[in-house]
Amino acid sequence: MDRPQVVSAQDWQAAREALLAREKELTRAQDALAAERRRMPMVRIGGENGGGYVFEGPDGQASLLDLFEGRRQLIVYSFMWLGADTFCSGCSMFTDNIGHLSHLHARDTTVALVSRGPMAEITPFKERMGWTIPWFSSLGNDFNDDMGAGDGFALNVFLRDGDTVYRTYLTTGRGVERLGSGWTFLDLTPFGRQETWEDSPEGRPQTSPYMWWRLHDEYEV
């Protein structure tokens, strides 16, 4: 197995400072992109209570407006639903990395999951994973299709002005992946994510993408 080159502390510090300069460039570029994102236009979700979407939740029916829980901003992750016996490991890994919601609530922002699955299947899986994030069923409405998820996954951001809801942002694919700290932590390590698409030195451990992903109670480590 190939490993990083061993050098003196002085040479290591020089290499670190050179990389730090590049990292700072990236940070400034990400800050500029975030500033541009904050200036994106938005589109109104027509109809009453945020488009007229009816979700099923643990306490019965809920509208998109209800998902805000009275806050001004809402982030909705469409969790890919494959059935009661086959759960999406990528969506599960993302959800594991969301963290304590109180920090987002402090900035007037709610996070919720929606899935094209019945609550009778969603609830036991949520309990198994130990998640407390609000999770709603979108069976019977067009939310997933309208919001770019379809039968897959996507993350949408909404803003509420009174009873009027606006859509402000959408991302999917690796745009969602970069939000999960598990992946970004691995990006800091010498072996990286250990997936074949990465540009890594010859001899570093690598396997096919996605194949190593598991539900957090399925790893044999």
PDB file of C-alpha atoms in Angstrom:
ATOM      1  CA  MET A   1       0.000   0.000   0.000  1.00  0.00           C
ATOM      2  CA  ASP A   2       1.384   3.369  -1.022  1.00  0.00           C
ATOM      3  CA  ARG A   3       1.644   6.020   1.701  1.00  0.00           C
ATOM      4  CA  PRO A   4       2.587   9.718   1.668  1.00  0.00           C
ATOM      5  CA  GLN A   5       6.295  10.527   1.370  1.00  0.00           C
ATOM      6  CA  VAL A   6       8.121  10.941   4.697  1.00  0.00           C
ATOM      7  CA  VAL A   7       9.917  14.300   4.923  1.00  0.00           C
ATOM      8  CA  SER A   8      11.414  16.560   7.564  1.00  0.00           C
ATOM      9  CA  ALA A   9       9.189  18.739   9.748  1.00  0.00           C
ATOM     10  CA  GLN A  10      10.506  21.807   7.881  1.00  0.00           C
ATOM     11  CA  ASP A  11       9.621  20.370   4.468  1.00  0.00           C
ATOM     12  CA  TRP A  12       6.219  19.248   5.765  1.00  0.00           C
ATOM     13  CA  GLN A  13       5.498  22.779   7.041  1.00  0.00           C
ATOM     14  CA  ALA A  14       6.471  24.257   3.660  1.00  0.00           C
ATOM     15  CA  ALA A  15       4.141  21.845   1.868  1.00  0.00           C
ATOM     16  CA  ARG A  16       1.364  22.612   4.328  1.00  0.00           C
ATOM     17  CA  GLU A  17       1.719  26.367   3.819  1.00  0.00           C
ATOM     18  CA  ALA A  18       1.647  25.951   0.044  1.00  0.00           C
ATOM     19  CA  LEU A  19      -1.549  23.918   0.279  1.00  0.00           C
ATOM     20  CA  LEU A  20      -3.019  26.372   2.786  1.00  0.00           C
ATOM     21  CA  ALA A  21      -2.682  29.157   0.229  1.00  0.00           C
ATOM     22  CA  ARG A  22      -4.710  27.096  -2.229  1.00  0.00           C
ATOM     23  CA  GLU A  23      -7.274  26.241   0.456  1.00  0.00           C
ATOM     24  CA  LYS A  24      -7.727  29.931   1.263  1.00  0.00           C
ATOM     25  CA  GLU A  25      -8.313  30.644  -2.428  1.00  0.00           C
ATOM     26  CA  LEU A  26     -11.009  27.980  -2.446  1.00  0.00           C
ATOM     27  CA  THR A  27     -12.573  29.341   0.743  1.00  0.00           C
ATOM     28  CA  ARG A  28     -12.781  32.817  -0.787  1.00  0.00           C
ATOM     29  CA  ALA A  29     -14.273  31.344  -3.957  1.00  0.00           C
ATOM     30  CA  GLN A  30     -16.852  29.432  -1.893  1.00  0.00           C
ATOM     31  CA  ASP A  31     -17.691  32.622   0.024  1.00  0.00           C
ATOM     32  CA  ALA A  32     -18.215  34.455  -3.263  1.00  0.00           C
ATOM     33  CA  LEU A  33     -20.422  31.630  -4.535  1.00  0.00           C
ATOM     34  CA  ALA A  34     -22.466  31.710  -1.323  1.00  0.00           C
ATOM     35  CA  ALA A  35     -22.903  35.467  -1.758  1.00  0.00           C
ATOM     36  CA  GLU A  36     -24.142  34.871  -5.295  1.00  0.00           C
ATOM     37  CA  ARG A  37     -26.492  32.170  -4.018  1.00  0.00           C
ATOM     38  CA  ARG A  38     -27.976  34.635  -1.523  1.00  0.00           C
ATOM     39  CA  ARG A  39     -28.754  36.942  -4.447  1.00  0.00           C
ATOM     40  CA  MET A  40     -30.567  34.279  -6.460  1.00  0.00           C
ATOM     41  CA  PRO A  41     -34.130  35.166  -7.470  1.00  0.00           C
ATOM     42  CA  MET A  42     -36.975  33.070  -6.085  1.00  0.00           C
ATOM     43  CA  VAL A  43     -40.195  31.631  -7.445  1.00  0.00           C
ATOM     44  CA  ARG A  44     -43.547  31.549  -5.727  1.00  0.00           C
ATOM     45  CA  ILE A  45     -45.048  28.157  -4.957  1.00  0.00           C
ATOM     46  CA  GLY A  46     -48.595  28.802  -6.096  1.00  0.00           C
ATOM     47  CA  GLY A  47     -51.787  27.847  -4.328  1.00  0.00           C
ATOM     48  CA  GLU A  48     -52.779  27.854  -0.697  1.00  0.00           C
ATOM     49  CA  ASN A  49     -50.451  26.735   2.091  1.00  0.00           C
ATOM     50  CA  GLY A  50     -47.484  26.450  -0.232  1.00  0.00           C
ATOM     51  CA  GLY A  51     -48.711  24.889  -3.442  1.00  0.00           C
ATOM     52  CA  GLY A  52     -51.522  22.828  -1.995  1.00  0.00           C
ATOM     53  CA  TYR A  53     -49.227  19.854  -1.316  1.00  0.00           C
ATOM     54  CA  VAL A  54     -50.661  17.488   1.272  1.00  0.00           C
ATOM     55  CA  PHE A  55     -48.106  15.421   3.194  1.00  0.00           C
ATOM     56  CA  GLU A  56     -48.683  12.726   5.774  1.00  0.00           C
ATOM     57  CA  GLY A  57     -46.791  13.153   9.033  1.00  0.00           C
ATOM     58  CA  PRO A  58     -46.667  11.515  12.444  1.00  0.00           C
ATOM     59  CA  ASP A  59     -49.556  13.726  13.553  1.00  0.00           C
ATOM     60  CA  GLY A  60     -51.650  13.433  10.406  1.00  0.00           C
ATOM     61  CA  GLN A  61     -51.873  15.611   7.323  1.00  0.00           C
ATOM     62  CA  ALA A  62     -49.612  18.622   6.843  1.00  0.00           C
ATOM     63  CA  SER A  63     -49.119  21.275   4.180  1.00  0.00           C
ATOM     64  CA  LEU A  64     -45.801  22.621   2.937  1.00  0.00           C
ATOM     65  CA  LEU A  65     -46.501  25.675   5.055  1.00  0.00           C
ATOM     66  CA  ASP A  66     -46.860  23.415   8.114  1.00  0.00           C
ATOM     67  CA  LEU A  67     -43.394  21.978   7.479  1.00  0.00           C
ATOM     68  CA  PHE A  68     -41.883  25.394   8.334  1.00  0.00           C
ATOM     69  CA  GLU A  69     -43.003  24.937  11.965  1.00  0.00           C
ATOM     70  CA  GLY A  70     -43.538  28.693  12.116  1.00  0.00           C
ATOM     71  CA  ARG A  71     -40.007  29.579  11.028  1.00  0.00           C
ATOM     72  CA  ARG A  72     -39.144  31.706   7.996  1.00  0.00           C
ATOM     73  CA  GLN A  73     -36.782  29.339   6.186  1.00  0.00           C
ATOM     74  CA  LEU A  74     -37.209  25.675   5.327  1.00  0.00           C
ATOM     75  CA  ILE A  75     -34.758  23.112   3.961  1.00  0.00           C
ATOM     76  CA  VAL A  76     -36.421  19.967   2.608  1.00  0.00           C
ATOM     77  CA  TYR A  77     -34.403  16.887   1.715  1.00  0.00           C
ATOM     78  CA  SER A  78     -36.203  14.419  -0.535  1.00  0.00           C
ATOM     79  CA  PHE A  79     -34.982  11.094   0.841  1.00  0.00           C
ATOM     80  CA  MET A  80     -34.982   8.411  -1.867  1.00  0.00           C
ATOM     81  CA  TRP A  81     -37.438   5.693  -0.885  1.00  0.00           C
ATOM     82  CA  LEU A  82     -36.695   2.220  -2.224  1.00  0.00           C
ATOM     83  CA  GLY A  83     -39.101   0.252  -0.054  1.00  0.00           C
ATOM     84  CA  ALA A  84     -39.358  -1.065   3.470  1.00  0.00           C
ATOM     85  CA  ASP A  85     -36.638  -3.678   2.933  1.00  0.00           C
ATOM     86  CA  THR A  86     -34.121  -1.638   0.905  1.00  0.00           C
ATOM     87  CA  PHE A  87     -33.011   1.709   2.301  1.00  0.00           C
ATOM     88  CA  CYS A  88     -30.873   4.263   0.489  1.00  0.00           C
ATOM     89  CA  SER A  89     -27.436   4.207   2.120  1.00  0.00           C
ATOM     90  CA  GLY A  90     -26.424   7.542   0.597  1.00  0.00           C
ATOM     91  CA  CYS A  91     -29.528   9.360   1.868  1.00  0.00           C
ATOM     92  CA  SER A  92     -29.042   7.678   5.232  1.00  0.00           C
ATOM     93  CA  MET A  93     -25.421   8.822   5.415  1.00  0.00           C
ATOM     94  CA  PHE A  94     -26.497  12.360   4.546  1.00  0.00           C
ATOM     95  CA  THR A  95     -29.179  12.311   7.257  1.00  0.00           C
ATOM     96  CA  ASP A  96     -26.692  10.971   9.830  1.00  0.00           C
ATOM     97  CA  ASN A  97     -24.567  14.068   9.182  1.00  0.00           C
ATOM     98  CA  ILE A  98     -27.245  16.736   9.564  1.00  0.00           C
ATOM     99  CA  GLY A  99     -26.471  17.312  13.247  1.00  0.00           C
ATOM    100  CA  HIS A 100     -28.478  18.873  16.058  1.00  0.00           C
ATOM    101  CA  LEU A 101     -31.332  20.934  14.654  1.00  0.00           C
ATOM    102  CA  SER A 102     -31.306  23.530  17.438  1.00  0.00           C
ATOM    103  CA  HIS A 103     -28.406  25.342  15.758  1.00  0.00           C
ATOM    104  CA  LEU A 104     -30.454  25.814  12.601  1.00  0.00           C
ATOM    105  CA  HIS A 105     -33.602  26.664  14.539  1.00  0.00           C
ATOM    106  CA  ALA A 106     -31.652  29.474  16.202  1.00  0.00           C
ATOM    107  CA  ARG A 107     -31.339  31.049  12.759  1.00  0.00           C
ATOM    108  CA  ASP A 108     -35.077  30.716  12.012  1.00  0.00           C
ATOM    109  CA  THR A 109     -34.530  27.668   9.774  1.00  0.00           C
ATOM    110  CA  THR A 110     -36.337  24.308   9.809  1.00  0.00           C
ATOM    111  CA  VAL A 111     -35.119  21.074   8.217  1.00  0.00           C
ATOM    112  CA  ALA A 112     -37.422  18.228   7.191  1.00  0.00           C
ATOM    113  CA  LEU A 113     -37.285  15.008   5.195  1.00  0.00           C
ATOM    114  CA  VAL A 114     -39.908  13.874   2.698  1.00  0.00           C
ATOM    115  CA  SER A 115     -40.156  10.478   0.993  1.00  0.00           C
ATOM    116  CA  ARG A 116     -42.402   8.669  -1.426  1.00  0.00           C
ATOM    117  CA  GLY A 117     -43.092   6.014   1.144  1.00  0.00           C
ATOM    118  CA  PRO A 118     -45.926   5.394   3.620  1.00  0.00           C
ATOM    119  CA  MET A 119     -45.528   6.606   7.193  1.00  0.00           C
ATOM    120  CA  ALA A 120     -46.093   3.014   8.329  1.00  0.00           C
ATOM    121  CA  GLU A 121     -42.716   2.179   6.743  1.00  0.00           C
ATOM    122  CA  ILE A 122     -40.925   5.483   7.366  1.00  0.00           C
ATOM    123  CA  THR A 123     -41.568   5.586  11.116  1.00  0.00           C
ATOM    124  CA  PRO A 124     -39.964   2.249  12.103  1.00  0.00           C
ATOM    125  CA  PHE A 125     -36.888   2.992   9.969  1.00  0.00           C
ATOM    126  CA  LYS A 126     -36.563   6.445  11.532  1.00  0.00           C
ATOM    127  CA  GLU A 127     -36.745   4.860  15.002  1.00  0.00           C
ATOM    128  CA  ARG A 128     -34.191   2.235  14.031  1.00  0.00           C
ATOM    129  CA  MET A 129     -31.746   4.952  12.926  1.00  0.00           C
ATOM    130  CA  GLY A 130     -32.377   7.054  16.018  1.00  0.00           C
ATOM    131  CA  TRP A 131     -33.227  10.171  14.006  1.00  0.00           C
ATOM    132  CA  THR A 132     -35.375  12.969  15.421  1.00  0.00           C
ATOM    133  CA  ILE A 133     -35.585  15.093  12.272  1.00  0.00           C
ATOM    134  CA  PRO A 134     -39.198  15.614  11.101  1.00  0.00           C
ATOM    135  CA  TRP A 135     -40.051  13.195   8.282  1.00  0.00           C
ATOM    136  CA  PHE A 136     -43.144  13.296   6.085  1.00  0.00           C
ATOM    137  CA  SER A 137     -44.630  11.115   3.369  1.00  0.00           C
ATOM    138  CA  SER A 138     -45.097  12.717  -0.042  1.00  0.00           C
ATOM    139  CA  LEU A 139     -47.109   9.796  -1.418  1.00  0.00           C
ATOM    140  CA  GLY A 140     -50.131  11.109  -3.256  1.00  0.00           C
ATOM    141  CA  ASN A 141     -48.712  14.514  -4.194  1.00  0.00           C
ATOM    142  CA  ASP A 142     -46.397  15.865  -6.898  1.00  0.00           C
ATOM    143  CA  PHE A 143     -43.862  17.518  -4.598  1.00  0.00           C
ATOM    144  CA  ASN A 144     -40.928  15.251  -5.547  1.00  0.00           C
ATOM    145  CA  ASP A 145     -41.552  15.701  -9.266  1.00  0.00           C
ATOM    146  CA  ASP A 146     -42.129  19.433  -9.030  1.00  0.00           C
ATOM    147  CA  MET A 147     -39.028  19.963  -6.891  1.00  0.00           C
ATOM    148  CA  GLY A 148     -36.522  18.100  -9.021  1.00  0.00           C
ATOM    149  CA  ALA A 149     -36.289  14.860  -7.036  1.00  0.00           C
ATOM    150  CA  GLY A 150     -38.584  12.474  -8.905  1.00  0.00           C
ATOM    151  CA  ASP A 151     -37.874   8.981  -7.621  1.00  0.00           C
ATOM    152  CA  GLY A 152     -34.399  10.071  -6.540  1.00  0.00           C
ATOM    153  CA  PHE A 153     -33.128  12.654  -4.072  1.00  0.00           C
ATOM    154  CA  ALA A 154     -32.766  16.423  -3.961  1.00  0.00           C
ATOM    155  CA  LEU A 155     -32.471  19.265  -1.497  1.00  0.00           C
ATOM    156  CA  ASN A 156     -34.691  22.340  -1.812  1.00  0.00           C
ATOM    157  CA  VAL A 157     -34.740  25.580   0.150  1.00  0.00           C
ATOM    158  CA  PHE A 158     -37.853  27.665   0.749  1.00  0.00           C
ATOM    159  CA  LEU A 159     -38.640  31.076   2.217  1.00  0.00           C
ATOM    160  CA  ARG A 160     -41.943  31.959   3.853  1.00  0.00           C
ATOM    161  CA  ASP A 161     -43.566  35.397   3.837  1.00  0.00           C
ATOM    162  CA  GLY A 162     -46.708  35.045   5.898  1.00  0.00           C
ATOM    163  CA  ASP A 163     -48.673  32.260   4.191  1.00  0.00           C
ATOM    164  CA  THR A 164     -46.821  32.648   0.899  1.00  0.00           C
ATOM    165  CA  VAL A 165     -44.002  30.199   0.134  1.00  0.00           C
ATOM    166  CA  TYR A 166     -41.123  30.777  -2.279  1.00  0.00           C
ATOM    167  CA  ARG A 167     -38.560  28.333  -3.622  1.00  0.00           C
ATOM    168  CA  THR A 168     -35.042  29.780  -3.491  1.00  0.00           C
ATOM    169  CA  TYR A 169     -32.586  26.945  -4.148  1.00  0.00           C
ATOM    170  CA  LEU A 170     -32.185  23.385  -5.445  1.00  0.00           C
ATOM    171  CA  THR A 171     -29.249  20.990  -5.458  1.00  0.00           C
ATOM    172  CA  THR A 172     -28.842  17.292  -6.046  1.00  0.00           C
ATOM    173  CA  GLY A 173     -26.133  14.753  -6.881  1.00  0.00           C
ATOM    174  CA  ARG A 174     -22.744  15.801  -5.543  1.00  0.00           C
ATOM    175  CA  GLY A 175     -24.196  19.164  -4.576  1.00  0.00           C
ATOM    176  CA  VAL A 176     -25.933  17.295  -1.743  1.00  0.00           C
ATOM    177  CA  GLU A 177     -22.934  15.087  -1.057  1.00  0.00           C
ATOM    178  CA  ARG A 178     -20.658  18.028  -0.255  1.00  0.00           C
ATOM    179  CA  LEU A 179     -22.994  18.966   2.621  1.00  0.00           C
ATOM    180  CA  GLY A 180     -22.313  15.723   4.500  1.00  0.00           C
ATOM    181  CA  SER A 181     -19.385  16.016   6.908  1.00  0.00           C
ATOM    182  CA  GLY A 182     -18.541  12.306   6.636  1.00  0.00           C
ATOM    183  CA  TRP A 183     -17.398  12.822   3.054  1.00  0.00           C
ATOM    184  CA  THR A 184     -15.689  16.149   3.721  1.00  0.00           C
ATOM    185  CA  PHE A 185     -13.839  14.698   6.731  1.00  0.00           C
ATOM    186  CA  LEU A 186     -12.521  11.909   4.493  1.00  0.00           C
ATOM    187  CA  ASP A 187     -11.369  14.531   1.982  1.00  0.00           C
ATOM    188  CA  LEU A 188      -8.880  15.716   4.634  1.00  0.00           C
ATOM    189  CA  THR A 189      -7.184  12.312   4.952  1.00  0.00           C
ATOM    190  CA  PRO A 190      -4.283  10.946   2.877  1.00  0.00           C
ATOM    191  CA  PHE A 191      -6.422   8.102   1.530  1.00  0.00           C
ATOM    192  CA  GLY A 192      -9.390  10.396   0.792  1.00  0.00           C
ATOM    193  CA  ARG A 193     -12.749   8.733   0.177  1.00  0.00           C
ATOM    194  CA  GLN A 194     -10.888   5.719  -1.245  1.00  0.00           C
ATOM    195  CA  GLU A 195     -13.079   5.644  -4.349  1.00  0.00           C
ATOM    196  CA  THR A 196     -11.885   4.942  -7.883  1.00  0.00           C
ATOM    197  CA  TRP A 197     -12.967   8.304  -9.335  1.00  0.00           C
ATOM    198  CA  GLU A 198     -10.550  10.225  -7.104  1.00  0.00           C
ATOM    199  CA  ASP A 199      -7.190  11.501  -8.329  1.00  0.00           C
ATOM    200  CA  SER A 200      -4.976   9.707  -5.794  1.00  0.00           C
ATOM    201  CA  PRO A 201      -1.367   8.465  -6.009  1.00  0.00           C
ATOM    202  CA  GLU A 202      -0.885   4.987  -7.437  1.00  0.00           C
ATOM    203  CA  GLY A 203      -1.224   2.297  -4.773  1.00  0.00           C
ATOM    204  CA  ARG A 204      -3.685   4.081  -2.487  1.00  0.00           C
ATOM    205  CA  PRO A 205      -6.682   1.962  -1.378  1.00  0.00           C
ATOM    206  CA  GLN A 206      -9.678   2.472  -3.654  1.00  0.00           C
ATOM    207  CA  THR A 207     -12.990   0.718  -4.289  1.00  0.00           C
ATOM    208  CA  SER A 208     -15.949   1.483  -6.532  1.00  0.00           C
ATOM    209  CA  PRO A 209     -18.027   4.511  -5.517  1.00  0.00           C
ATOM    210  CA  TYR A 210     -21.077   3.909  -3.322  1.00  0.00           C
ATOM    211  CA  MET A 211     -20.325   0.220  -2.819  1.00  0.00           C
ATOM    212  CA  TRP A 212     -18.874   0.685   0.657  1.00  0.00           C
ATOM    213  CA  TRP A 213     -21.749   2.841   1.903  1.00  0.00           C
ATOM    214  CA  ARG A 214     -23.890   1.201   4.602  1.00  0.00           C
ATOM    215  CA  LEU A 215     -26.554   2.115   7.106  1.00  0.00           C
ATOM    216  CA  HIS A 216     -24.728   3.106  10.265  1.00  0.00           C
ATOM    217  CA  ASP A 217     -25.798  -0.087  12.064  1.00  0.00           C
ATOM    218  CA  GLU A 218     -24.589  -2.350   9.244  1.00  0.00           C
ATOM    219  CA  TYR A 219     -20.848  -1.674   9.253  1.00  0.00           C
ATOM    220  CA  GLU A 220     -18.677  -4.519  10.531  1.00  0.00           C
ATOM    221  CA  VAL A 221     -16.154  -2.267  12.273  1.00  0.00           C
TER     222      VAL A 221
END
